[in-house]
Amino acid sequence: MADSLANPSVVEANGIDEASPDLLKNTPSNIARLEDVIEHCKGRQMYLAQTRSPSDGGDVRWYFSDVPLAENELAASFPRTEIVGKSDYFRFGMRDSLAIEASFLQREEELLSIWWKEYAECSEGPRASSSFGKKLDMAEDLSSSKGSQSAQLYTFEEERVGVPVKGGLYEVDLVKRHCFPVYWNGETRRVLRGHWFARKGGMDWLPLREDVAEQLEIAYRSQVWHRRKFQPSGLFAARVDLQGSTPGLHALFTGEDDTWEAWLNVDASGFSGVISFSRNGIKLRRGYSASQSPKPTQDELRQRKEEQMDDYCSQVPVRHLVFMVHGIGQRLEKSNLVDDVGNFRHITASLAERHLTSHQRRKQRVLFIPCQWRKGLKLSGEAAVDKITLDGVRGLRVMLSATAHDVLYYMSPIYCQSIIDSVSNQLNRLYLKFLKRNPGYDGKVSIYGHSLGSVLSYDILCHQENLSSLFPMQCLYEKDSKDLECSPDMIDQSFECSSLANIEKNDSTMMTKDIVDCLGEEILLPNPSVIEGHVEDKSSVSTKFDVAAEDPMQKSCREDVHQSLNDFSGAPWLEESGSGETTEVDFVVSDGCWEKATEEENEEARDRDKTIKMLKEEIDSLKAKIAELESNNSEDIGENKEMLMQKPPMLQKFDQKLPLKLEDATKSYTPYIRYTKLEFKVDTFFAVGSPLGVFLALCNIRIGLGKGQDYWDEENISEEMPACRQMFNIFHPFDPVAYRVEPLVCKEYITKRPVIIPYHKGGKRLHIGFQEFTERLAARSHVVMDHFSTVRAKVLTACQSRDTDNLEGEENVKEKEETSYGSLMIERLTGSEGRIDHVLQDKTFEHPYLQAIGSHT
């Protein structure tokens, strides 16, 4: 609960109370503490019934508005009328009202003082900005200088911690009288304290606005009905003039001693276009009273149902947290994940009431939280797509852009990283928010992914151990399987293939040329140091270079390469020349680059002076290009560590010192995705209406632990396993987007039908049951025929061999066959010999193609 229950004197400078984490836990003990706090609070005594009048009561109820407040709009400016409209405000549950009232009573004087100041500002008329609006603007300006717009919303939102209501999904800020969502950036709603009520027309008591209710409360405490006198209408009553938005508004109190009655009325000279008064006015009462209508309306029934659910959520602790990750379509105007999750929450609650025992429901509950990863994500390509969109059938094109394009963005190596980061960061942010309000939580955490959201969630779960991986769709862009057999680094491929071939040919001139072509002229240069049949000493040539100009990295690189070349010169695969002498290969290193020379193969050598001059020119050019390479170097050498390990050992150290040039990096670019570690362990992963199966199939991926090459008996098959205790794939039979998953886990499940999910009213639909009956009948007939055939074969075999012992031994061996690798993976993903694919039941009388339209959504 709010900090006022623990330390009411703790208030921040901005007027927003600071919450105590321990008291934010929504447990029965905290609810009992609320009731105790209210009963023993001194402020509570003032609101108890002080007379025996039927119109007197002490039950205070809190309400929230149906229409959200505009940005920077003060709560005191609403409602416009003195009596709240019946469908304009809705009641909080009884226990939520207890929580809000307990916090209010602890700081009543302070909160009323702030409230009346805000009300005074609204009464003076519209202003350019208010003190509260200035505070909000200053906070937003400060945040905008530190981060993006979405970041500042999250930062400012974290400061708003109030009284938890509606199962912990919302909180109430008593300073501003706002009700705001906790786990998503939603609309803020006005909160109203209902203490005085009016009944007009029907049987329902509607709350009065706080300013009118406070004036009536002052008149009540002074027992104004003892000062009655005849009114112009002839009624013997005490008149109390009220300051409100309606001119001539007043209240009339009648009665004697402890029995009184009151009416709200307006002078004949006044005008009210909203309040319709009867002869004596509108009946008033102090304290909340339930509706006395024998036939409640649908709105009242829905209100009661909502209150019951809120009361249930306030008493039962959360033991299972489920994050709902949406798929495509959230950019559409009418798409609202929050409303969809709210409907899902109501459906699951009704199913729990129907199928669970009261003991099970009192023990724990499930909290569903929407994960809006697309709402705040801005991709640079969206603006370009909008500019090139044609005007013809524009509405259809906009719909496709807001739906199907999200799949294309995920399949793009440019935007995949942003999408993965958005989902991961949102999941972690929501979980940390939940922990702040439920410290010490040790229950389950699951992920419910719909459509594309299931693919994104699965991708993240498969990379919780290795947080870096190739771009998921990279396999789709490979030309053929031969390209996949080589290293992803094309520089490695060129070097290994070309250099080894050239060495085997023992053609030093061509070898030098090919290596230059592979590694780039900027890195490898031919060594013209062979002069007149004499090979210069490596040290003598290297001393000609400007050693003083070397930096430590170049010096270290040169030393490593010298060591590598010494190993290289003794390589056993160097061929011998035709004369039986070994061909020497000499390497000269200078300024981080190396040159290669061979034995004299040409008798007509160039002049020594000319050679030295050319060498100096090459050295100057090399230094200039090294400086350019260092200035353009922005690559992270650590990211290429895995690829460096694939090179020959003699070149690993060298490659670590010498980063790739930008041009070469572009040629050999392979996109990698960095994944974020989740702050929680996933218990169950629900893939609903998921195209996950087709994504995995197109990438030649199977679900496993990486030991199923022999089992799948296919080339280029890779395996991955999501980091969760169990996984379910749920789909509608006519969903055009959904695919099965089990055949990618265990090939024996190809012929097995998905598990049919029972109808929510129990059992299976008529046509489903009939279909299963015919299939079972056909299967049993097939089994019987197979059994007869097997028995006949056994009899013939026994008659021929008369060796029944060997026959029984063979049968036992077959029965004791080992469980297949795929079956083990099914057990790994289900926790037992369960199933992954589950199918919903389609309606009895509806065309499949018509159902396909709405089956996915």
mmCIF file of N, CA and C in Angstrom, residues 77 93 114-115 130 198 241 247 253 269 278 297 333 365 393 511 575 603 607 623 632 640 696 712 765 807:
data_model
loop_
_atom_site.group_PDB
_atom_site.id
_atom_site.type_symbol
_atom_site.label_atom_id
_atom_site.label_comp_id
_atom_site.label_asym_id
_atom_site.label_seq_id
_atom_site.Cartn_x
_atom_site.Cartn_y
_atom_site.Cartn_z
ATOM 1 N N SER A 77 -11.091 20.160 -12.508
ATOM 2 C CA SER A 77 -11.969 20.778 -13.506
ATOM 3 C C SER A 77 -13.089 19.847 -13.944
ATOM 4 N N GLY A 93 -13.798 -1.425 -6.461
ATOM 5 C CA GLY A 93 -14.238 -2.497 -5.591
ATOM 6 C C GLY A 93 -14.185 -2.066 -4.131
ATOM 7 N N ILE A 114 -4.118 20.590 -0.718
ATOM 8 C CA ILE A 114 -3.652 20.577 -2.110
ATOM 9 C C ILE A 114 -4.826 20.572 -3.078
ATOM 10 N N TRP A 115 -5.860 19.809 -2.714
ATOM 11 C CA TRP A 115 -7.009 19.707 -3.604
ATOM 12 C C TRP A 115 -7.731 21.037 -3.750
ATOM 13 N N SER A 130 -0.635 25.940 -15.138
ATOM 14 C CA SER A 130 -0.836 25.932 -13.695
ATOM 15 C C SER A 130 0.437 25.478 -13.021
ATOM 16 N N ALA A 198 -26.762 11.550 -4.471
ATOM 17 C CA ALA A 198 -28.079 12.048 -4.871
ATOM 18 C C ALA A 198 -28.764 10.995 -5.725
ATOM 19 N N ASP A 241 -27.016 27.597 1.008
ATOM 20 C CA ASP A 241 -26.609 27.998 -0.338
ATOM 21 C C ASP A 241 -25.260 27.360 -0.666
ATOM 22 N N PRO A 247 -25.993 28.358 -10.997
ATOM 23 C CA PRO A 247 -26.444 29.491 -10.187
ATOM 24 C C PRO A 247 -27.707 29.141 -9.397
ATOM 25 N N PHE A 253 -32.617 21.265 4.327
ATOM 26 C CA PHE A 253 -32.579 20.238 5.382
ATOM 27 C C PHE A 253 -33.850 20.335 6.208
ATOM 28 N N SER A 269 -34.921 31.461 -10.556
ATOM 29 C CA SER A 269 -34.169 32.354 -11.430
ATOM 30 C C SER A 269 -32.933 31.694 -12.011
ATOM 31 N N SER A 278 -37.281 17.997 -9.184
ATOM 32 C CA SER A 278 -38.714 17.784 -8.923
ATOM 33 C C SER A 278 -39.235 18.940 -8.089
ATOM 34 N N THR A 297 -29.933 -3.089 -14.112
ATOM 35 C CA THR A 297 -29.620 -2.974 -15.541
ATOM 36 C C THR A 297 -28.348 -3.758 -15.882
ATOM 37 N N GLU A 333 -5.140 1.865 -35.867
ATOM 38 C CA GLU A 333 -5.787 2.766 -34.927
ATOM 39 C C GLU A 333 -6.713 2.016 -33.964
ATOM 40 N N ARG A 365 -3.540 -16.701 -7.933
ATOM 41 C CA ARG A 365 -4.162 -16.191 -9.146
ATOM 42 C C ARG A 365 -3.081 -15.866 -10.172
ATOM 43 N N VAL A 393 -6.364 2.572 -53.489
ATOM 44 C CA VAL A 393 -6.760 1.730 -52.345
ATOM 45 C C VAL A 393 -5.850 2.012 -51.149
ATOM 46 N N MET A 511 51.774 -16.963 -56.466
ATOM 47 C CA MET A 511 51.297 -17.041 -55.081
ATOM 48 C C MET A 511 51.211 -15.652 -54.464
ATOM 49 N N GLU A 575 56.817 -27.901 -50.485
ATOM 50 C CA GLU A 575 57.301 -28.870 -51.459
ATOM 51 C C GLU A 575 58.785 -28.644 -51.765
ATOM 52 N N GLU A 603 67.029 -14.920 -63.485
ATOM 53 C CA GLU A 603 68.440 -14.525 -63.495
ATOM 54 C C GLU A 603 68.593 -13.030 -63.767
ATOM 55 N N ASP A 607 68.343 -3.916 -60.829
ATOM 56 C CA ASP A 607 69.477 -3.257 -60.197
ATOM 57 C C ASP A 607 69.174 -3.005 -58.727
ATOM 58 N N LYS A 623 52.899 3.110 -45.300
ATOM 59 C CA LYS A 623 52.669 3.903 -44.083
ATOM 60 C C LYS A 623 51.428 4.774 -44.224
ATOM 61 N N ASN A 632 40.167 4.778 -40.004
ATOM 62 C CA ASN A 632 38.854 4.240 -40.357
ATOM 63 C C ASN A 632 38.464 3.032 -39.525
ATOM 64 N N ASN A 640 35.072 -10.466 -33.638
ATOM 65 C CA ASN A 640 35.550 -11.384 -34.675
ATOM 66 C C ASN A 640 36.406 -12.502 -34.099
ATOM 67 N N LEU A 696 11.091 -21.811 -38.727
ATOM 68 C CA LEU A 696 12.122 -22.799 -38.442
ATOM 69 C C LEU A 696 12.382 -23.699 -39.643
ATOM 70 N N TRP A 712 17.963 -36.913 -37.618
ATOM 71 C CA TRP A 712 17.273 -36.242 -38.720
ATOM 72 C C TRP A 712 17.804 -36.708 -40.069
ATOM 73 N N ARG A 765 -17.415 -30.460 -29.336
ATOM 74 C CA ARG A 765 -18.571 -30.163 -30.185
ATOM 75 C C ARG A 765 -19.023 -31.429 -30.918
ATOM 76 N N LEU A 807 11.996 -66.726 -31.475
ATOM 77 C CA LEU A 807 10.966 -65.775 -31.899
ATOM 78 C C LEU A 807 10.593 -64.842 -30.764
#
